[in-house]
Amino acid sequence: MAAPLRLTCLSLLPGLLAAQSPASVRQAVSSITAADVIRRIGILADDSMLGRATPSPQLDKVAAYIAGEFQRFGLKPGGDNGSYQQRYPLTSVAIVPESSYVRLTGDVRAEWKLGRDASYYRGQARAGESSAEMVVVSGTPTDRPVDPTKLNGKVLLYLGFGGGTLQQVIGKAQPAAILFATTLPEEEWQERTARQSRPAIQLAAPEAASPPIFFIRLDRVLAALSGTGITVDTSAGTRNGSLRIRPVPGVLVHFALRQLVSTGLSAPNVIGILEGSDPRLKREYVFFTGHMDHLGTPGSGEGCAARGTDSICNGADDDASGTTAVIEAAEAFVRLSPRSKRSLVFMTVSGEERGLWGSSYYANHPTVPLANVVADLNTDMVGRNWKDTIAVIGKEHSDLGATLNRVGAAHPELHMQPIDDIWPQEGFYFRSDHYNFARKGVPILFFFNGTHPDYHQVSDEVAKIDAEKEARIIQLVFYLGLEIANAAKRPQWNPDSFRRIVQGQN
Ligand SMILES: [Zn+2]
């Protein structure tokens, strides 16, 4: 009989006790295969799923499939009431254009009627009329949000034609309303105004009621501003960072939005948890996220346009690919023995295409303490484009970027080079679900292969997916996740990024 192992000695080296053997890691990562990737994307983006609009019976079907997989893997339910799903409430809102308007008084006088000069886009308004001073914002934003005090409570007239997103402009500010000058061609304008009186789905309880956004035809805006000395540069591609904010205290904007609201709808997030092996670190969590929804069909109201006989926006790359990455990562991690030190949360959200709804709801109604979430690794569009390269957005904002570089270099067999954000002007950092974690203080990385001509088209099909390449990206995400989950220290923000992104300061 062999002598009993003296655990008292080994316990001085807790790190060694919890480490996974190379063989265990190899065995886990080998479950991430191209065959699995293409099979799962085939299920999620099948025509029978009708493009997974939020909400829809097909989205619920996809959520049930993912919950079934999480259960089969042995993950703990991380949703509501001991289930794998967290459901968030939605409302259906239609406006009455005849009882809604935007009016300017004071130094500038104008009456913009909905359907003629203006159209409602989204957001909430109080019953009756609201009024506030106008602030004119022009040029293109940087990734530094403007001083919120310049916009809080004001009506923002946005004359930006050079790119960037509205989110980049307003940051943490809470304007009373946003007027968006638009040069939409006549046909699209007609389509937009016709749409505004049809019921539209909204998030029922957004964190802060989002201000109403109106589109105003540019010629009406220019006519109203003539004689005020406010000039407008409508050329696209204005120099990046040329944002200008001009208060116009002599002008009062009055607006009214009559809305017909019906409730009772909801949509799912799917959440599975793999508990960590370290008695202390298991109270901390590494998230793996991807969005399971897409644009649906032309009737879904999410912007899917038919082409020829094809009227299903399958969203194979966007984002059946990222959803598959979350499922495949979960399947690999459950094979590890022992498990990673920190706990892992696998979450597929919905409503991303509507405006990051599912992740926004989760960030406000987390099912594990958000302060204990050490990182979110988000995958949105990882099945197309480059064979050996993946863009990773957000590397510069925390030490996760350096960790990823190290993990990538340690796995040359993956032939997958993680590169920095090469499209900073597009503001991708603000455009997928990780952002809702980042703004709550969670360091993130966003794996993204860039857009392509099939982006948001019916042609984003399963047949165009490069499953072999995607499997290598998921393996990279797996190795990175394992590194973060086992590390002694949790990831750290770059202090300047923390001030800007989390605290909303300049
Ligand atoms: Zn999309």
Short mmCIF file of C-alpha atoms and ligand atoms in Angstrom, two decimals:
data_model
loop_
_atom_site.label_atom_id
_atom_site.label_comp_id
_atom_site.label_asym_id
_atom_site.label_seq_id
_atom_site.Cartn_x
_atom_site.Cartn_y
_atom_site.Cartn_z
CA MET A 1 0.00 0.00 0.00
CA ALA A 2 1.35 3.45 -0.84
CA ALA A 3 1.82 6.07 1.82
CA PRO A 4 -1.14 8.45 2.18
CA LEU A 5 -0.73 11.76 0.40
CA ARG A 6 0.11 14.53 2.88
CA LEU A 7 -2.45 17.13 1.91
CA THR A 8 -1.13 19.54 4.55
CA CYS A 9 1.95 20.19 2.40
CA LEU A 10 0.03 20.65 -0.80
CA SER A 11 -2.43 23.00 0.79
CA LEU A 12 0.37 25.55 1.04
CA LEU A 13 0.10 25.73 -2.74
CA PRO A 14 -3.62 26.21 -3.35
CA GLY A 15 -2.94 27.40 -6.89
CA LEU A 16 -1.49 24.04 -7.83
CA LEU A 17 -4.37 22.14 -6.32
CA ALA A 18 -6.95 23.93 -8.40
CA ALA A 19 -5.06 23.99 -11.70
CA GLN A 20 -6.38 21.90 -14.56
CA SER A 21 -3.92 19.47 -16.13
CA PRO A 22 -2.89 20.17 -19.73
CA ALA A 23 -4.63 16.93 -20.69
CA SER A 24 -7.90 18.10 -19.10
CA VAL A 25 -7.68 21.44 -20.90
CA ARG A 26 -6.94 19.71 -24.22
CA GLN A 27 -9.83 17.34 -23.70
CA ALA A 28 -12.17 20.28 -22.98
CA VAL A 29 -11.11 22.47 -25.89
CA SER A 30 -11.30 19.55 -28.32
CA SER A 31 -15.11 19.62 -27.92
CA ILE A 32 -15.17 22.94 -29.82
CA THR A 33 -15.38 21.72 -33.41
CA ALA A 34 -16.29 23.12 -36.80
CA ALA A 35 -18.94 20.40 -37.11
CA ASP A 36 -20.62 21.56 -33.88
CA VAL A 37 -20.39 25.20 -34.93
CA ILE A 38 -22.09 24.68 -38.28
CA ARG A 39 -24.71 22.36 -36.77
CA ARG A 40 -25.69 24.89 -34.11
CA ILE A 41 -25.72 27.87 -36.47
CA GLY A 42 -27.82 25.71 -38.79
CA ILE A 43 -30.41 25.26 -36.03
CA LEU A 44 -30.43 28.89 -34.84
CA ALA A 45 -30.46 30.51 -38.29
CA ASP A 46 -32.74 27.98 -39.99
CA ASP A 47 -35.52 29.49 -42.11
CA SER A 48 -38.06 27.97 -39.68
CA MET A 49 -36.77 30.41 -37.02
CA LEU A 50 -37.92 33.31 -39.21
CA GLY A 51 -34.98 35.48 -38.24
CA ARG A 52 -35.62 35.42 -34.45
CA ALA A 53 -37.31 38.80 -34.09
CA THR A 54 -37.84 40.29 -30.59
CA PRO A 55 -40.42 39.24 -29.48
CA SER A 56 -41.56 36.21 -31.50
CA PRO A 57 -42.52 32.55 -30.96
CA GLN A 58 -39.38 31.62 -32.92
CA LEU A 59 -37.16 33.58 -30.53
CA ASP A 60 -38.81 31.69 -27.67
CA LYS A 61 -38.12 28.43 -29.51
CA VAL A 62 -34.43 29.32 -29.83
CA ALA A 63 -34.33 30.27 -26.13
CA ALA A 64 -35.86 26.90 -25.21
CA TYR A 65 -33.26 25.09 -27.36
CA ILE A 66 -30.39 26.92 -25.63
CA ALA A 67 -31.88 26.35 -22.17
CA GLY A 68 -32.14 22.64 -23.06
CA GLU A 69 -28.47 22.55 -24.02
CA PHE A 70 -27.45 24.33 -20.79
CA GLN A 71 -29.44 21.78 -18.81
CA ARG A 72 -27.89 18.89 -20.73
CA PHE A 73 -24.40 20.27 -19.98
CA GLY A 74 -25.26 20.39 -16.28
CA LEU A 75 -25.17 24.18 -15.89
CA LYS A 76 -27.11 25.66 -12.99
CA PRO A 77 -30.16 27.74 -14.00
CA GLY A 78 -29.30 31.44 -13.77
CA GLY A 79 -32.66 32.97 -14.68
CA ASP A 80 -35.92 33.71 -12.87
CA ASN A 81 -37.43 31.36 -10.27
CA GLY A 82 -34.92 28.56 -10.71
CA SER A 83 -35.26 28.50 -14.50
CA TYR A 84 -32.74 29.18 -17.26
CA GLN A 85 -34.74 32.12 -18.60
CA GLN A 86 -34.98 35.70 -17.47
CA ARG A 87 -37.95 37.38 -19.15
CA TYR A 88 -38.12 41.16 -19.51
CA PRO A 89 -41.36 43.07 -20.09
CA LEU A 90 -42.16 44.87 -23.35
CA THR A 91 -44.88 47.27 -24.34
CA SER A 92 -46.41 48.01 -27.69
CA VAL A 93 -46.67 51.75 -28.38
CA ALA A 94 -48.42 53.57 -31.19
CA ILE A 95 -48.50 57.34 -31.48
CA VAL A 96 -51.35 59.54 -32.62
CA PRO A 97 -49.66 61.94 -35.09
CA GLU A 98 -52.57 64.41 -35.11
CA SER A 99 -52.13 65.00 -31.36
CA SER A 100 -48.32 65.13 -31.47
CA TYR A 101 -46.02 68.01 -32.49
CA VAL A 102 -42.76 69.90 -32.09
CA ARG A 103 -42.96 73.71 -31.86
CA LEU A 104 -40.25 76.37 -31.49
CA THR A 105 -40.95 79.73 -29.84
CA GLY A 106 -38.81 82.72 -28.88
CA ASP A 107 -36.01 83.84 -31.24
CA VAL A 108 -36.97 81.06 -33.67
CA ARG A 109 -40.57 80.26 -34.49
CA ALA A 110 -41.56 77.04 -36.22
CA GLU A 111 -44.33 74.47 -36.06
CA TRP A 112 -43.27 70.97 -37.08
CA LYS A 113 -46.18 68.60 -37.60
CA LEU A 114 -45.68 64.87 -37.26
CA GLY A 115 -46.10 63.19 -40.62
CA ARG A 116 -45.33 66.38 -42.53
CA ASP A 117 -42.15 67.98 -41.13
CA ALA A 118 -41.27 65.57 -38.39
CA SER A 119 -41.58 61.91 -37.55
CA TYR A 120 -41.39 60.12 -34.26
CA TYR A 121 -38.60 57.57 -33.96
CA ARG A 122 -38.64 56.18 -30.40
CA GLY A 123 -38.55 57.03 -26.72
CA GLN A 124 -41.02 58.05 -24.04
CA ALA A 125 -42.71 61.35 -23.26
CA ARG A 126 -44.90 62.56 -20.43
CA ALA A 127 -48.56 63.11 -21.16
CA GLY A 128 -49.30 66.62 -22.38
CA GLU A 129 -46.81 69.23 -23.52
CA SER A 130 -43.18 69.49 -22.39
CA SER A 131 -40.89 72.49 -23.00
CA ALA A 132 -37.16 73.03 -22.74
CA GLU A 133 -34.36 75.23 -24.05
CA MET A 134 -32.63 74.23 -27.27
CA VAL A 135 -28.99 73.18 -27.66
CA VAL A 136 -27.56 72.77 -31.17
CA VAL A 137 -25.02 69.95 -31.53
CA SER A 138 -23.10 69.58 -34.79
CA GLY A 139 -20.05 67.77 -36.16
CA THR A 140 -18.87 64.28 -35.33
CA PRO A 141 -18.25 62.84 -31.87
CA THR A 142 -15.09 61.34 -30.42
CA ASP A 143 -15.20 58.51 -27.92
CA ARG A 144 -15.10 61.16 -25.19
CA PRO A 145 -18.68 61.91 -24.19
CA VAL A 146 -19.65 65.55 -23.91
CA ASP A 147 -20.12 67.17 -20.53
CA PRO A 148 -23.60 65.92 -19.54
CA THR A 149 -24.49 69.18 -17.80
CA LYS A 150 -24.52 70.88 -21.20
CA LEU A 151 -27.32 68.58 -22.41
CA ASN A 152 -29.29 67.57 -19.30
CA GLY A 153 -32.88 68.71 -19.49
CA LYS A 154 -32.37 70.46 -22.83
CA VAL A 155 -33.81 69.67 -26.24
CA LEU A 156 -30.89 68.62 -28.38
CA LEU A 157 -31.06 69.59 -32.05
CA TYR A 158 -28.53 67.25 -33.64
CA LEU A 159 -26.98 68.32 -36.93
CA GLY A 160 -24.33 65.64 -37.27
CA PHE A 161 -23.72 64.24 -40.73
CA GLY A 162 -20.20 62.90 -40.45
CA GLY A 163 -20.77 59.55 -38.73
CA GLY A 164 -20.60 58.37 -35.15
CA THR A 165 -23.54 57.36 -33.01
CA LEU A 166 -25.99 59.35 -30.97
CA GLN A 167 -24.92 57.28 -27.96
CA GLN A 168 -21.41 58.69 -28.37
CA VAL A 169 -22.80 62.22 -28.35
CA ILE A 170 -25.08 62.01 -25.34
CA GLY A 171 -23.11 59.56 -23.17
CA LYS A 172 -24.64 59.79 -19.69
CA ALA A 173 -26.55 63.01 -20.39
CA GLN A 174 -30.35 63.03 -20.11
CA PRO A 175 -31.75 65.48 -22.63
CA ALA A 176 -35.49 66.21 -22.55
CA ALA A 177 -35.81 65.28 -26.22
CA ILE A 178 -33.68 64.84 -29.32
CA LEU A 179 -34.42 66.37 -32.71
CA PHE A 180 -32.45 64.65 -35.41
CA ALA A 181 -32.12 66.65 -38.62
CA THR A 182 -32.45 64.23 -41.52
CA THR A 183 -31.81 64.25 -45.25
CA LEU A 184 -33.77 61.03 -45.86
CA PRO A 185 -34.86 60.65 -49.50
CA GLU A 186 -38.59 61.20 -50.11
CA GLU A 187 -39.46 57.51 -50.42
CA GLU A 188 -37.79 56.58 -47.14
CA TRP A 189 -39.33 59.61 -45.45
CA GLN A 190 -42.82 58.45 -46.52
CA GLU A 191 -42.09 54.97 -45.26
CA ARG A 192 -40.87 56.33 -41.92
CA THR A 193 -43.87 58.58 -41.38
CA ALA A 194 -46.23 55.73 -42.28
CA ARG A 195 -44.49 53.55 -39.69
CA GLN A 196 -44.83 56.00 -36.78
CA SER A 197 -48.55 55.41 -36.24
CA ARG A 198 -48.21 51.62 -36.35
CA PRO A 199 -47.67 49.93 -32.97
CA ALA A 200 -43.98 49.54 -32.17
CA ILE A 201 -42.46 47.32 -29.51
CA GLN A 202 -40.49 49.00 -26.73
CA LEU A 203 -38.69 47.97 -23.58
CA ALA A 204 -41.28 48.41 -20.83
CA ALA A 205 -39.06 49.66 -18.05
CA PRO A 206 -35.85 51.16 -19.33
CA GLU A 207 -33.37 52.18 -16.63
CA ALA A 208 -33.86 55.86 -17.36
CA ALA A 209 -36.82 56.66 -19.57
CA SER A 210 -35.16 57.31 -22.92
CA PRO A 211 -35.96 60.77 -24.29
CA PRO A 212 -38.29 60.98 -27.28
CA ILE A 213 -36.38 61.16 -30.55
CA PHE A 214 -37.91 62.95 -33.52
CA PHE A 215 -36.60 63.15 -37.06
CA ILE A 216 -37.01 66.63 -38.57
CA ARG A 217 -36.54 67.24 -42.28
CA LEU A 218 -33.35 69.20 -42.82
CA ASP A 219 -34.92 71.83 -45.10
CA ARG A 220 -37.40 72.69 -42.31
CA VAL A 221 -34.53 72.99 -39.84
CA LEU A 222 -32.48 75.20 -42.16
CA ALA A 223 -35.50 77.42 -42.82
CA ALA A 224 -36.08 77.84 -39.10
CA LEU A 225 -32.42 78.58 -38.33
CA SER A 226 -31.92 81.08 -41.15
CA GLY A 227 -31.15 84.44 -39.63
CA THR A 228 -29.95 82.99 -36.31
CA GLY A 229 -26.28 82.83 -37.36
CA ILE A 230 -26.20 79.06 -36.70
CA THR A 231 -24.56 77.42 -39.69
CA VAL A 232 -24.83 73.76 -40.59
CA ASP A 233 -22.15 71.66 -42.26
CA THR A 234 -24.05 68.77 -43.89
CA SER A 235 -21.04 67.23 -45.63
CA ALA A 236 -20.45 63.63 -44.64
CA GLY A 237 -17.07 62.76 -43.20
CA THR A 238 -16.59 65.96 -41.25
CA ARG A 239 -13.32 65.81 -39.37
CA ASN A 240 -13.59 63.37 -36.50
CA GLY A 241 -13.86 65.11 -33.19
CA SER A 242 -15.36 68.29 -34.64
CA LEU A 243 -18.31 68.16 -32.25
CA ARG A 244 -19.71 71.58 -31.33
CA ILE A 245 -22.33 72.34 -28.72
CA ARG A 246 -24.11 75.67 -28.91
CA PRO A 247 -26.76 76.60 -26.34
CA VAL A 248 -29.58 78.68 -27.84
CA PRO A 249 -31.17 80.10 -24.69
CA GLY A 250 -33.51 82.35 -26.67
CA VAL A 251 -35.36 79.40 -28.16
CA LEU A 252 -37.88 77.24 -26.33
CA VAL A 253 -38.87 73.88 -27.81
CA HIS A 254 -42.34 72.54 -26.99
CA PHE A 255 -43.24 68.98 -27.82
CA ALA A 256 -46.12 66.63 -27.26
CA LEU A 257 -46.37 62.95 -27.98
CA ARG A 258 -49.70 61.17 -27.63
CA GLN A 259 -48.97 57.47 -27.20
CA LEU A 260 -51.29 54.45 -27.10
CA VAL A 261 -49.64 51.80 -24.94
CA SER A 262 -50.47 48.11 -24.53
CA THR A 263 -48.62 45.77 -22.17
CA GLY A 264 -48.25 42.05 -21.55
CA LEU A 265 -45.43 41.16 -23.96
CA SER A 266 -42.03 39.82 -22.93
CA ALA A 267 -38.78 38.43 -24.33
CA PRO A 268 -36.10 36.07 -22.99
CA ASN A 269 -32.48 36.04 -21.87
CA VAL A 270 -31.07 32.55 -21.29
CA ILE A 271 -28.59 32.14 -18.44
CA GLY A 272 -26.60 29.10 -17.27
CA ILE A 273 -23.99 29.09 -14.48
CA LEU A 274 -20.99 26.82 -13.95
CA GLU A 275 -19.87 27.16 -10.36
CA GLY A 276 -16.16 27.73 -9.77
CA SER A 277 -13.92 25.36 -7.78
CA ASP A 278 -12.23 27.87 -5.48
CA PRO A 279 -14.19 28.41 -2.25
CA ARG A 280 -13.48 32.15 -2.30
CA LEU A 281 -13.14 33.02 -6.01
CA LYS A 282 -16.29 31.12 -6.99
CA ARG A 283 -18.23 34.14 -5.72
CA GLU A 284 -16.81 36.03 -8.73
CA TYR A 285 -18.04 35.53 -12.29
CA VAL A 286 -16.74 35.61 -15.86
CA PHE A 287 -19.52 36.20 -18.40
CA PHE A 288 -19.73 34.84 -21.94
CA THR A 289 -22.41 36.63 -23.97
CA GLY A 290 -23.90 36.68 -27.45
CA HIS A 291 -27.28 37.78 -28.81
CA MET A 292 -29.71 35.14 -30.06
CA ASP A 293 -32.16 37.56 -31.73
CA HIS A 294 -31.97 39.03 -35.21
CA LEU A 295 -34.15 41.20 -37.49
CA GLY A 296 -36.90 38.67 -38.29
CA THR A 297 -38.86 39.28 -41.48
CA PRO A 298 -40.04 42.54 -43.11
CA GLY A 299 -43.19 42.45 -40.94
CA SER A 300 -41.22 42.41 -37.69
CA GLY A 301 -40.51 46.13 -37.76
CA GLU A 302 -36.77 45.68 -37.24
CA GLY A 303 -35.66 46.77 -40.70
CA CYS A 304 -35.43 43.42 -42.52
CA ALA A 305 -35.95 44.01 -46.25
CA ALA A 306 -36.93 41.21 -48.65
CA ARG A 307 -34.80 40.55 -51.71
CA GLY A 308 -36.42 38.59 -54.52
CA THR A 309 -38.27 35.65 -53.01
CA ASP A 310 -36.17 35.69 -49.83
CA SER A 311 -37.85 37.47 -46.95
CA ILE A 312 -36.04 35.97 -43.95
CA CYS A 313 -33.16 37.77 -42.28
CA ASN A 314 -31.46 34.63 -40.97
CA GLY A 315 -28.67 36.37 -39.08
CA ALA A 316 -26.29 33.42 -39.39
CA ASP A 317 -23.28 35.60 -38.66
CA ASP A 318 -25.32 38.21 -36.72
CA ASP A 319 -25.49 36.63 -34.28
CA ALA A 320 -26.16 32.90 -34.50
CA SER A 321 -22.35 32.71 -34.69
CA GLY A 322 -21.85 34.45 -31.32
CA THR A 323 -24.72 32.54 -29.71
CA THR A 324 -23.01 29.35 -30.86
CA ALA A 325 -19.75 30.57 -29.35
CA VAL A 326 -21.46 30.90 -25.95
CA ILE A 327 -22.99 27.41 -26.18
CA GLU A 328 -19.75 25.80 -27.38
CA ALA A 329 -17.71 27.53 -24.68
CA ALA A 330 -20.16 26.22 -22.06
CA GLU A 331 -19.89 22.70 -23.46
CA ALA A 332 -16.09 22.87 -23.27
CA PHE A 333 -15.88 24.34 -19.75
CA VAL A 334 -18.10 21.66 -18.19
CA ARG A 335 -15.54 19.05 -19.34
CA LEU A 336 -12.75 20.64 -17.28
CA SER A 337 -11.62 18.90 -14.12
CA PRO A 338 -11.27 20.55 -11.75
CA ARG A 339 -13.44 23.46 -12.82
CA SER A 340 -12.05 26.97 -13.18
CA LYS A 341 -11.60 28.85 -9.89
CA ARG A 342 -14.13 31.59 -10.61
CA SER A 343 -17.69 30.81 -11.63
CA LEU A 344 -18.69 31.18 -15.28
CA VAL A 345 -21.96 32.58 -16.59
CA PHE A 346 -23.14 31.77 -20.10
CA MET A 347 -25.82 34.15 -21.28
CA THR A 348 -27.60 34.57 -24.62
CA VAL A 349 -29.63 37.76 -24.75
CA SER A 350 -32.35 39.06 -27.07
CA GLY A 351 -33.50 42.47 -28.27
CA GLU A 352 -29.94 43.38 -29.25
CA GLU A 353 -31.02 44.52 -32.69
CA ARG A 354 -33.81 46.61 -31.12
CA GLY A 355 -31.32 48.51 -28.96
CA LEU A 356 -29.41 46.15 -26.63
CA TRP A 357 -32.59 45.44 -24.67
CA GLY A 358 -31.82 42.06 -23.08
CA SER A 359 -28.39 43.06 -21.85
CA SER A 360 -29.70 46.41 -20.64
CA TYR A 361 -32.43 44.65 -18.66
CA TYR A 362 -29.92 42.18 -17.24
CA ALA A 363 -27.51 44.94 -16.23
CA ASN A 364 -30.37 46.54 -14.26
CA HIS A 365 -31.75 43.23 -12.94
CA PRO A 366 -28.66 41.06 -12.56
CA THR A 367 -29.13 37.51 -11.26
CA VAL A 368 -25.61 37.47 -9.79
CA PRO A 369 -24.10 40.54 -8.03
CA LEU A 370 -22.77 42.80 -10.78
CA ALA A 371 -19.96 44.00 -8.51
CA ASN A 372 -18.65 40.40 -8.55
CA VAL A 373 -18.66 40.14 -12.35
CA VAL A 374 -14.98 40.41 -13.29
CA ALA A 375 -15.30 40.38 -17.11
CA ASP A 376 -17.68 40.01 -20.03
CA LEU A 377 -16.42 38.33 -23.21
CA ASN A 378 -18.97 39.17 -25.90
CA THR A 379 -19.10 37.50 -29.30
CA ASP A 380 -21.16 39.23 -31.99
CA MET A 381 -20.39 38.23 -35.61
CA VAL A 382 -17.49 35.79 -35.52
CA GLY A 383 -18.26 33.53 -38.52
CA ARG A 384 -17.13 35.53 -41.56
CA ASN A 385 -14.30 37.51 -43.13
CA TRP A 386 -10.62 36.97 -42.23
CA LYS A 387 -9.34 33.44 -41.79
CA ASP A 388 -6.60 34.10 -39.24
CA THR A 389 -7.53 37.41 -37.62
CA ILE A 390 -10.20 38.56 -35.18
CA ALA A 391 -10.79 42.16 -34.19
CA VAL A 392 -11.24 42.56 -30.45
CA ILE A 393 -12.92 45.80 -29.46
CA GLY A 394 -12.12 47.34 -26.08
CA LYS A 395 -8.56 46.01 -25.68
CA GLU A 396 -7.25 49.47 -24.82
CA HIS A 397 -9.69 50.01 -21.95
CA SER A 398 -8.48 47.37 -19.46
CA ASP A 399 -5.68 44.89 -18.85
CA LEU A 400 -7.86 42.26 -20.57
CA GLY A 401 -6.19 43.44 -23.79
CA ALA A 402 -2.73 42.45 -22.53
CA THR A 403 -4.10 39.18 -21.14
CA LEU A 404 -5.61 38.37 -24.54
CA ASN A 405 -2.34 39.17 -26.32
CA ARG A 406 -0.52 36.83 -23.96
CA VAL A 407 -3.09 34.03 -24.36
CA GLY A 408 -3.09 34.45 -28.14
CA ALA A 409 0.73 34.25 -28.25
CA ALA A 410 0.67 31.11 -26.10
CA HIS A 411 -1.53 29.34 -28.65
CA PRO A 412 0.12 29.70 -32.06
CA GLU A 413 -1.60 26.43 -33.09
CA LEU A 414 -4.88 28.38 -33.32
CA HIS A 415 -3.53 30.59 -36.12
CA MET A 416 -5.80 33.32 -34.82
CA GLN A 417 -4.36 36.78 -34.35
CA PRO A 418 -6.39 39.06 -32.04
CA ILE A 419 -6.06 42.62 -33.33
CA ASP A 420 -7.14 46.02 -31.99
CA ASP A 421 -10.23 48.00 -33.01
CA ILE A 422 -9.45 49.12 -36.58
CA TRP A 423 -12.72 51.03 -36.97
CA PRO A 424 -12.76 53.45 -33.99
CA GLN A 425 -14.85 55.92 -36.02
CA GLU A 426 -17.71 53.36 -36.17
CA GLY A 427 -18.19 53.32 -32.40
CA PHE A 428 -18.56 49.51 -32.26
CA TYR A 429 -17.65 49.70 -28.57
CA PHE A 430 -21.12 51.19 -28.00
CA ARG A 431 -23.01 48.89 -30.36
CA SER A 432 -23.32 45.47 -28.81
CA ASP A 433 -24.33 43.94 -25.49
CA HIS A 434 -20.97 44.20 -23.71
CA TYR A 435 -21.52 47.96 -23.51
CA ASN A 436 -24.26 47.51 -20.92
CA PHE A 437 -21.73 45.66 -18.76
CA ALA A 438 -18.95 48.17 -19.42
CA ARG A 439 -20.99 51.17 -18.38
CA LYS A 440 -21.79 49.40 -15.09
CA GLY A 441 -18.07 48.97 -14.45
CA VAL A 442 -17.39 45.47 -15.84
CA PRO A 443 -14.23 45.21 -18.02
CA ILE A 444 -15.13 43.72 -21.40
CA LEU A 445 -13.74 42.41 -24.66
CA PHE A 446 -15.85 42.20 -27.81
CA PHE A 447 -14.91 39.64 -30.47
CA PHE A 448 -16.06 40.85 -33.88
CA ASN A 449 -15.03 39.98 -37.43
CA GLY A 450 -16.30 43.23 -38.95
CA THR A 451 -19.29 43.79 -41.20
CA HIS A 452 -19.75 42.60 -44.80
CA PRO A 453 -22.19 43.12 -47.70
CA ASP A 454 -24.60 40.57 -46.12
CA TYR A 455 -24.76 42.52 -42.83
CA HIS A 456 -28.46 42.95 -41.88
CA GLN A 457 -29.52 41.45 -45.25
CA VAL A 458 -31.52 38.32 -46.08
CA SER A 459 -28.24 36.97 -47.48
CA ASP A 460 -26.62 36.57 -44.01
CA GLU A 461 -27.05 32.81 -44.48
CA VAL A 462 -25.66 29.65 -42.89
CA ALA A 463 -23.95 28.59 -46.16
CA LYS A 464 -21.63 31.60 -45.93
CA ILE A 465 -20.29 30.77 -42.47
CA ASP A 466 -16.66 29.71 -42.08
CA ALA A 467 -17.17 27.22 -39.24
CA GLU A 468 -13.56 26.04 -39.17
CA LYS A 469 -12.32 29.55 -38.52
CA GLU A 470 -15.07 30.25 -35.99
CA ALA A 471 -14.14 27.12 -34.01
CA ARG A 472 -10.60 28.53 -33.62
CA ILE A 473 -11.99 31.86 -32.41
CA ILE A 474 -14.13 30.08 -29.80
CA GLN A 475 -11.08 28.11 -28.67
CA LEU A 476 -9.24 31.40 -28.20
CA VAL A 477 -12.18 32.74 -26.17
CA PHE A 478 -12.11 29.54 -24.12
CA TYR A 479 -8.39 29.87 -23.30
CA LEU A 480 -8.86 33.54 -22.46
CA GLY A 481 -11.87 32.82 -20.25
CA LEU A 482 -9.95 30.09 -18.42
CA GLU A 483 -7.02 32.45 -17.83
CA ILE A 484 -9.32 35.15 -16.40
CA ALA A 485 -11.27 32.65 -14.31
CA ASN A 486 -8.12 31.20 -12.72
CA ALA A 487 -6.08 34.39 -12.28
CA ALA A 488 -5.23 35.53 -8.75
CA LYS A 489 -6.28 39.11 -9.55
CA ARG A 490 -9.43 40.24 -11.30
CA PRO A 491 -9.07 42.34 -14.49
CA GLN A 492 -8.39 46.05 -14.02
CA TRP A 493 -9.71 49.03 -15.98
CA ASN A 494 -7.35 51.53 -17.48
CA PRO A 495 -8.12 54.48 -15.11
CA ASP A 496 -8.70 56.96 -17.94
CA SER A 497 -11.17 54.60 -19.65
CA PHE A 498 -12.93 54.01 -16.33
CA ARG A 499 -13.44 57.73 -15.86
CA ARG A 500 -14.86 58.16 -19.36
CA ILE A 501 -16.89 54.99 -19.88
CA VAL A 502 -18.10 54.17 -16.38
CA GLN A 503 -18.17 57.57 -14.70
CA GLY A 504 -19.12 59.50 -17.84
CA GLN A 505 -16.46 62.18 -17.30
CA ASN A 506 -14.28 63.84 -19.89
ZN ZN B 1 -27.08 43.15 -36.02
#
